[in-house]
Coordinates of C-alpha atoms and ligand atoms in Angstrom, one line a residue:
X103 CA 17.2 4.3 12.3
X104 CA 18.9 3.1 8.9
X105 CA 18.5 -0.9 8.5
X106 CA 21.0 -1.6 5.4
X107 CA 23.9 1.4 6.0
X108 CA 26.1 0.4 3.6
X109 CA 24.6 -2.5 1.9
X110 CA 24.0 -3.6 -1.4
X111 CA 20.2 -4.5 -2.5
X112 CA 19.1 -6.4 -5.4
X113 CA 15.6 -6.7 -6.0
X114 CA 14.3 -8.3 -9.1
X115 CA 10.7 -7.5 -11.4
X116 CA 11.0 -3.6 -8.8
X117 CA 10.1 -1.3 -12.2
X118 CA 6.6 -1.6 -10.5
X119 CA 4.6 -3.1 -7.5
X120 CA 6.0 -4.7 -4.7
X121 CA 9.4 -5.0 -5.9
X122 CA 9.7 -1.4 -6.8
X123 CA 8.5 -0.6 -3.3
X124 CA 10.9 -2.9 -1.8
X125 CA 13.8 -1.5 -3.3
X126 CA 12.8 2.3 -2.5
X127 CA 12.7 1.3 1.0
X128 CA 16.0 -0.5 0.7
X129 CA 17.2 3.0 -0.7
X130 CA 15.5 4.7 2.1
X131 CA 17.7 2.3 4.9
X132 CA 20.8 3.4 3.5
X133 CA 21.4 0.6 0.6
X134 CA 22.5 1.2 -2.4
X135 CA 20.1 -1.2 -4.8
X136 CA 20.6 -2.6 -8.2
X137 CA 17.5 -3.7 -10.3
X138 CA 16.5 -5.9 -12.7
X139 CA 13.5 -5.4 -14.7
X140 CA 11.6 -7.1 -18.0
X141 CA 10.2 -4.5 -20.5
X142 CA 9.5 -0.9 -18.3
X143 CA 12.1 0.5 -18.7
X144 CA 10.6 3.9 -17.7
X145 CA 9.5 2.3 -14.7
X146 CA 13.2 1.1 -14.0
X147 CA 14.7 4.1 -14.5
X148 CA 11.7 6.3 -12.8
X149 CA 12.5 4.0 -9.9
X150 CA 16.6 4.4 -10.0
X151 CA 15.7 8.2 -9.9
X152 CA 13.9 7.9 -7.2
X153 CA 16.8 5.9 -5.4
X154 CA 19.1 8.4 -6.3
X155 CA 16.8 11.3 -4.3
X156 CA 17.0 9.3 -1.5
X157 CA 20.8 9.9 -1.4
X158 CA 21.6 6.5 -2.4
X159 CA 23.4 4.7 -5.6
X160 CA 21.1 3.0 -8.2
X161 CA 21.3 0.7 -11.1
X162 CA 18.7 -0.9 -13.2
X163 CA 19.7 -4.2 -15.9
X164 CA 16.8 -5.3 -18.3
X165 CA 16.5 -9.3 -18.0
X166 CA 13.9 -11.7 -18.7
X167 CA 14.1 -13.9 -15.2
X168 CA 13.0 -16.9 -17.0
X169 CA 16.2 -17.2 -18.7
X170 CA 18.8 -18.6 -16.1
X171 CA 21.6 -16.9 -17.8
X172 CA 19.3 -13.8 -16.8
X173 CA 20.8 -14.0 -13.0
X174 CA 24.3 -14.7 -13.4
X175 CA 24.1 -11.4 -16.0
X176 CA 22.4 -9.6 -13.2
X177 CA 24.8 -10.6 -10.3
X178 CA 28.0 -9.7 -12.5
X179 CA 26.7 -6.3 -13.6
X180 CA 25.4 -5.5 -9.9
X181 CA 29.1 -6.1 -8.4
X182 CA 30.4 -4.7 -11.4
X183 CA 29.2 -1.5 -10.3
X184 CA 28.9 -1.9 -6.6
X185 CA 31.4 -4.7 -5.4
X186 CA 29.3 -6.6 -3.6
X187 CA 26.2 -8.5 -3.1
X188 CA 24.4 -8.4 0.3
X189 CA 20.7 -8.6 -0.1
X190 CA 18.8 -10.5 -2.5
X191 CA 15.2 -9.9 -3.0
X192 CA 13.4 -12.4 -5.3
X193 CA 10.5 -11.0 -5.9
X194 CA 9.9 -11.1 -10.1
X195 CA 6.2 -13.0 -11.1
X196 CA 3.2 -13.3 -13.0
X197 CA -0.2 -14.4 -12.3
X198 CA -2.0 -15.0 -16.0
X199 CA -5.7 -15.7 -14.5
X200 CA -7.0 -18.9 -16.0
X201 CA -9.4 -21.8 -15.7
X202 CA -7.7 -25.3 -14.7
X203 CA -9.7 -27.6 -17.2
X204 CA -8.0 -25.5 -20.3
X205 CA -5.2 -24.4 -18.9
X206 CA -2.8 -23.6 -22.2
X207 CA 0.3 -25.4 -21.9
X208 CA 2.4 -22.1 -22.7
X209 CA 0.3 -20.3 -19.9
X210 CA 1.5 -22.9 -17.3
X211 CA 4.6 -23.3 -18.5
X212 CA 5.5 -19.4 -18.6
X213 CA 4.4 -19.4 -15.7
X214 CA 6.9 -22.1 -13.8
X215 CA 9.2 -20.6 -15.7
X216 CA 9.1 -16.9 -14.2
X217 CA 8.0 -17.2 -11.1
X218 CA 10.0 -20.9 -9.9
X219 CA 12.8 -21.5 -12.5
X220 CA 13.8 -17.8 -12.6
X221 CA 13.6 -17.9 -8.6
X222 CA 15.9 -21.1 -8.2
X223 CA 18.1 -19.7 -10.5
X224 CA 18.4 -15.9 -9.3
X225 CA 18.8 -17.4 -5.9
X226 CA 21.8 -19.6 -6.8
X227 CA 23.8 -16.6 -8.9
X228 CA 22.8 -14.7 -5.6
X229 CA 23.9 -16.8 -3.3
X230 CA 27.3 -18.3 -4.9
X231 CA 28.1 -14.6 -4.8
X232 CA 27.2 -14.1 -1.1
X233 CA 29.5 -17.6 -0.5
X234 CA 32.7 -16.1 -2.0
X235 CA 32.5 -12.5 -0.5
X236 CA 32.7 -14.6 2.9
X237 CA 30.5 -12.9 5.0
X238 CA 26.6 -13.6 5.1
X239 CA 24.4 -11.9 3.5
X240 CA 20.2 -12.2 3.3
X241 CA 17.5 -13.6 1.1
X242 CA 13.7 -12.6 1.0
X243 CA 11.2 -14.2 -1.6
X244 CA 8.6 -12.5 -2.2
X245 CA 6.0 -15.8 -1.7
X246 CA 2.0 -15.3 -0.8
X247 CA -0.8 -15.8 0.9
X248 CA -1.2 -18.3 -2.0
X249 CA 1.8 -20.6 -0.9
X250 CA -1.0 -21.6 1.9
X251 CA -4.7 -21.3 0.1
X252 CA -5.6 -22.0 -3.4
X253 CA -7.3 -20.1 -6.1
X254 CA -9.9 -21.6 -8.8
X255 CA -7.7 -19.9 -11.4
X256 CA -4.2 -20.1 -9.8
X257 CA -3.7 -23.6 -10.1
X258 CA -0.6 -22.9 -11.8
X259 CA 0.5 -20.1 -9.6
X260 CA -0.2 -21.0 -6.2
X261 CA 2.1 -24.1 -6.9
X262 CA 4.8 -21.7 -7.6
X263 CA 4.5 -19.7 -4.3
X264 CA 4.7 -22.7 -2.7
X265 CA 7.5 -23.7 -4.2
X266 CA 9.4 -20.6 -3.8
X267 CA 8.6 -20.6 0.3
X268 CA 9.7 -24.3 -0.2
X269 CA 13.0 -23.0 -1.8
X270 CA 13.7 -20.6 1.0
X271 CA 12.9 -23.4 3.2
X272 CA 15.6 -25.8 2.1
X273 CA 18.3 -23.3 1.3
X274 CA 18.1 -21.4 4.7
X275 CA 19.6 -25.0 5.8
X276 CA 22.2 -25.0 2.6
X277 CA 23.5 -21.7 2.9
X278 CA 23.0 -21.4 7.1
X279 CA 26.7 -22.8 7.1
X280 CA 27.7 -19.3 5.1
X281 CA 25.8 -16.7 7.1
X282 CA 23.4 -16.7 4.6
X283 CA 20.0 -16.2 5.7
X284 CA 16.4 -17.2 3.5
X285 CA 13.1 -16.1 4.4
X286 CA 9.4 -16.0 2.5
X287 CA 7.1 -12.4 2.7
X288 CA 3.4 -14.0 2.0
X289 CA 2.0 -10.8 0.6
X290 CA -2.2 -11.3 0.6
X291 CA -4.0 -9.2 -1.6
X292 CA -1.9 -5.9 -2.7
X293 CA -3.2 -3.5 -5.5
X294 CA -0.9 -3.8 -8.3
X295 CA -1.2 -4.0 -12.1
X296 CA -0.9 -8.0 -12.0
X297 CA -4.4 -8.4 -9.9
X298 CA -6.2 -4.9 -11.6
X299 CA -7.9 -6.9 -14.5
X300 CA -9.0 -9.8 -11.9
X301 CA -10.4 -7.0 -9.3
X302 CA -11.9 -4.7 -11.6
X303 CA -14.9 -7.5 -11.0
X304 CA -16.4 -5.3 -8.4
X305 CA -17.9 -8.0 -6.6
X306 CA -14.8 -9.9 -6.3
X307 CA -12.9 -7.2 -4.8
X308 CA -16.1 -6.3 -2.5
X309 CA -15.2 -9.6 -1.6
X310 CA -11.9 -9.5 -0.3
X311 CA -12.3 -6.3 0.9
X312 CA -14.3 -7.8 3.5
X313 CA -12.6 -10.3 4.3
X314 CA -9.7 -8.4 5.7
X315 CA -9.8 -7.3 9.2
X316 CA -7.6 -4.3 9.0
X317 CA -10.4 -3.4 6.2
X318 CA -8.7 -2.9 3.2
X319 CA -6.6 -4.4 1.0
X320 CA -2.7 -4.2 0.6
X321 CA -0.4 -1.9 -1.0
X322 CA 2.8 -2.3 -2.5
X323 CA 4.5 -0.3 0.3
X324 CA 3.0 -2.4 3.4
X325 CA 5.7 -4.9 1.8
X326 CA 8.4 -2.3 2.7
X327 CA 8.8 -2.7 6.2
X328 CA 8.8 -6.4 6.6
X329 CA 11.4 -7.3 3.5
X330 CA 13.6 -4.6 5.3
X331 CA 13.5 -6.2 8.4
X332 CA 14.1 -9.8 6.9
X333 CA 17.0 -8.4 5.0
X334 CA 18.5 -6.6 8.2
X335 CA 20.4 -7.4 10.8
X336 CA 17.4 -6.9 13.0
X337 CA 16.3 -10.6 11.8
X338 CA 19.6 -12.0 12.4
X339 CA 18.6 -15.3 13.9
X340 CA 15.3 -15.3 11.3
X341 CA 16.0 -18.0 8.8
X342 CA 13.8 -20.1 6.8
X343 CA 10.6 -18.3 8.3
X344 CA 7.6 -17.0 6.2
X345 CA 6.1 -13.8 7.5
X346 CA 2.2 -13.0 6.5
X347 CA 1.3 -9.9 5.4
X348 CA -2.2 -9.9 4.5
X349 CA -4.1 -7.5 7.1
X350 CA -5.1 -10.9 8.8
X351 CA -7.4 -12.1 5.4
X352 CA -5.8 -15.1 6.1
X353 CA -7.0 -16.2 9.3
X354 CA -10.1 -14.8 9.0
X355 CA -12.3 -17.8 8.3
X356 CA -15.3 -17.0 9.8
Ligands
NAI488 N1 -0.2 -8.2 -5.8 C1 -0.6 -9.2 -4.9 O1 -1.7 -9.3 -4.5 C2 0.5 -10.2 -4.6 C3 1.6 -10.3 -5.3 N2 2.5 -11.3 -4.9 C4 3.8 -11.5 -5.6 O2 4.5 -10.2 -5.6 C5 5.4 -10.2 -6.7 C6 5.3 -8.9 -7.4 O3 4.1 -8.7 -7.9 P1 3.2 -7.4 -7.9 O4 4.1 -6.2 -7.5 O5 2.0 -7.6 -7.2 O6 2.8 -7.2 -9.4 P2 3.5 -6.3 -10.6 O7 2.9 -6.9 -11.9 O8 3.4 -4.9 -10.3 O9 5.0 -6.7 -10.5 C7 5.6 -7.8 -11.1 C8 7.0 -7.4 -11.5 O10 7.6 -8.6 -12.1 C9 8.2 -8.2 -13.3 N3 8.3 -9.4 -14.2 C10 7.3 -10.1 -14.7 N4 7.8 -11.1 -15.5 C11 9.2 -10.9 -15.4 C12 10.3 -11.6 -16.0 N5 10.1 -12.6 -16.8 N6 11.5 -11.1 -15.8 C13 11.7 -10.1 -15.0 N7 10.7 -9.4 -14.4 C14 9.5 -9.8 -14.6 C15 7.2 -7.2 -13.9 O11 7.7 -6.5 -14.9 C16 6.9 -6.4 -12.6 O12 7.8 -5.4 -12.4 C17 5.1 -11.4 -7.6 O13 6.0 -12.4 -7.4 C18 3.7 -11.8 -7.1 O14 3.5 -13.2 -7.3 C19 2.3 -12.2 -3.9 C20 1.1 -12.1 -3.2 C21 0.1 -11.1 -3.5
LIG489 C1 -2.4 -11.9 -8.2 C2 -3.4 -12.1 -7.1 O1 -4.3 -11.1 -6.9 C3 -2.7 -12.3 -5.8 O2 -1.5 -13.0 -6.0 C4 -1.3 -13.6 -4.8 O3 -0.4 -14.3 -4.6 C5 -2.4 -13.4 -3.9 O4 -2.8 -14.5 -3.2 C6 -3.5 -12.9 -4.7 O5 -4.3 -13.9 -5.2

C-alpha cells in the first residue's frame, strides 16, 4: 500500500543519512519529493535519481538552512515546480563533538543556528504554505533520543533536539486549527557520516552496541517507515507526539 499517492515531500539536509532515506521512502509511497541540501551536490542529485527510478518526480535546491531566507527560497522553488506543499520533513543538523568547558563560541553558535534557527524558520515557510493551500498537510522533525538524555559533548546539541520536539510541541497546537499536523521522530544511535568520527572509538561504539536490545545500532533507513507514517494519513489523529526509534537503547537502563 502507497502512504503519500499524490503528495508533495520536502525533506531538508536528504543528500545523505536520514534525510536522504526519508525522502526515498517518500518516493517509494507515491510522493513526489523536493530536496534541499548544503554542499553534496552529488549526493542530491544521486538521490533525485534515485526518486526518479522509483517512478516519482524529484527536485533538489542547494541552501544553507541557517539562513532563514534559505526556507522561504526552498518553499517557492518546491511549488514552483510541483504546486503544492504537503509534507514537510525537518530533518537538516550537525553534531560538531566538543567538550563543554571550551566550548568555541562559533561551535555553539553554528550549531543553534542549523539545527534550531533553521528548524523554526523552515517550519514557518512550510507551514504558511500549507495555511494558504487550505487543506492540512504534515510535519515531522527529525528530533532524538538526545531531546530526552544528555551527552558529555552534546551540550550544545541535545538542547537543540529538545528544542525542535519543543517546537513541534507548540505548533501542533498553532497550526491544529489548519489541519496541520507536527510530530518529533527521536532517532537513537544511526550510522551516518555525522557520528562516524565519534564511533570510530571502538570502545564507544562497543558500548552502545550493547546497550541496544534489538542488538545493533540504527540505520538511516529504520527512519523510513516511521516518518512515512507520521506524514500519512495513517497518523491522522497523531499530533504533537514524539515517536522513539532507538531499538529500545533508551529504556534500557539496566
Ligand atoms: N545519526 C544519528 O545517530 C542521529 C541523527 N539525528 C538527527 O538526524 C538528522 C540527520 O542526521 P544524519 O542523517 O544522522 O547525519 P548526516 O550528516 O548524514 O546528515 C545531515 C544532513 O544535514 C545536512 N546539513 C548539515 N548542515 C546543513 C545546513 N546548514 N543546511 C542544509 N543542510 C545541512 C548535511 O549536508 C546532511 O545531508 C540530524 O538532524 C541529526 O541531529 C538524530 C538522532 C540520532
Ligand atoms: C550524532 C550522535 O551520534 C547522535 O546524535 C543523536 O542525536 C543521538 O543521540 C546520537 O548521540
Amino acid at each position: 500500500m502507497k502512504l503519500l499517492e499524490g503528495k508533495t515531500v520536502l525533506v531538508t539536509g536528504a543528500s545523505a543519512g536520514i534525510g536522504r532515506a526519508a525522502a526515498i521512502g517518500a518516493a517509494r509511497h507515491g510522493a513526489d519529493v523536493v530536496i534541499n541540501f548544503s554542499r553534496d551536490e552529488a549526493g542530491a542529485a544521486s538521490a533525485v535519481a534515485e526518486i526518479e527510478a522509483l517512478g516519482q518526480r524529484g527536485l533538489y535546491v542547494q541552501g544553507d538552512v541557517a539562513d532563514p531566507a534559505t526556507a522561504k527560497d526552498f518553499v517557492a522553488k518546491a511549488v514552483d515546480k510541483f504546486g503544492k506543499v504537503d509534507v514537510f520533513v525537518n530533518n537538516a543538523g550537525i553534531c560538531p563533538f566538543h567538550a563543554f568547558l571550551d566550548m568555541p563560541v562559533e561551535t555553539f553558535e553554528r550549531t543553534m543556528r542549523v539545527n534550531m534557527h533553521g528548524a523554526y524558520f523552515m517550519v514557518q515557510a512550510a507551514a504558511n504554505q500549507m495555511v494558504k493551500q487550505g487543506h492540512g498537510g504534515a510535519i515531522v522533525a527529525v528530533s532524538s533520543i538526545s531531546a530526552l538524555v544528555g551527552g558529555e559533548y552534546q551540550t550544545h546539541y541535545t538542547p537543540t533536539k529538545a528544542g525542535v520536539h519543543s517546537l513541534m510541541q507548540s505548533t501542533a497546537i498553532a497550526l491544529g486549527k489548519y489541519g496541520i499536523r507536527c510530530n518529533s521522530v527521536l532517532p537513537g544511535t544511526i550510522l551516518t557520516d555525522i557520528n562516524k568520527d565519534d564511533l570510530a572509538d571502538v570502545e564507544k561504539r562497543d558500548y552502545m552496541e550493547k546497550r541496544i536490545p534489538l542488538g545493533r545500532l540504527g540505520q538511516p533507513d529504520d527512519l523510513e517507515g516511521p516518518i512515512v507514517f507520521l506524514a500519512s494519513d495513517l497518523a491522522k489523529y497523531v499530533t504533537g507526539a514524539a515517536l522513539l526509534v532507538d531499538g529500545g537503547m533508551f529504556v534500557n537502563l539496566q
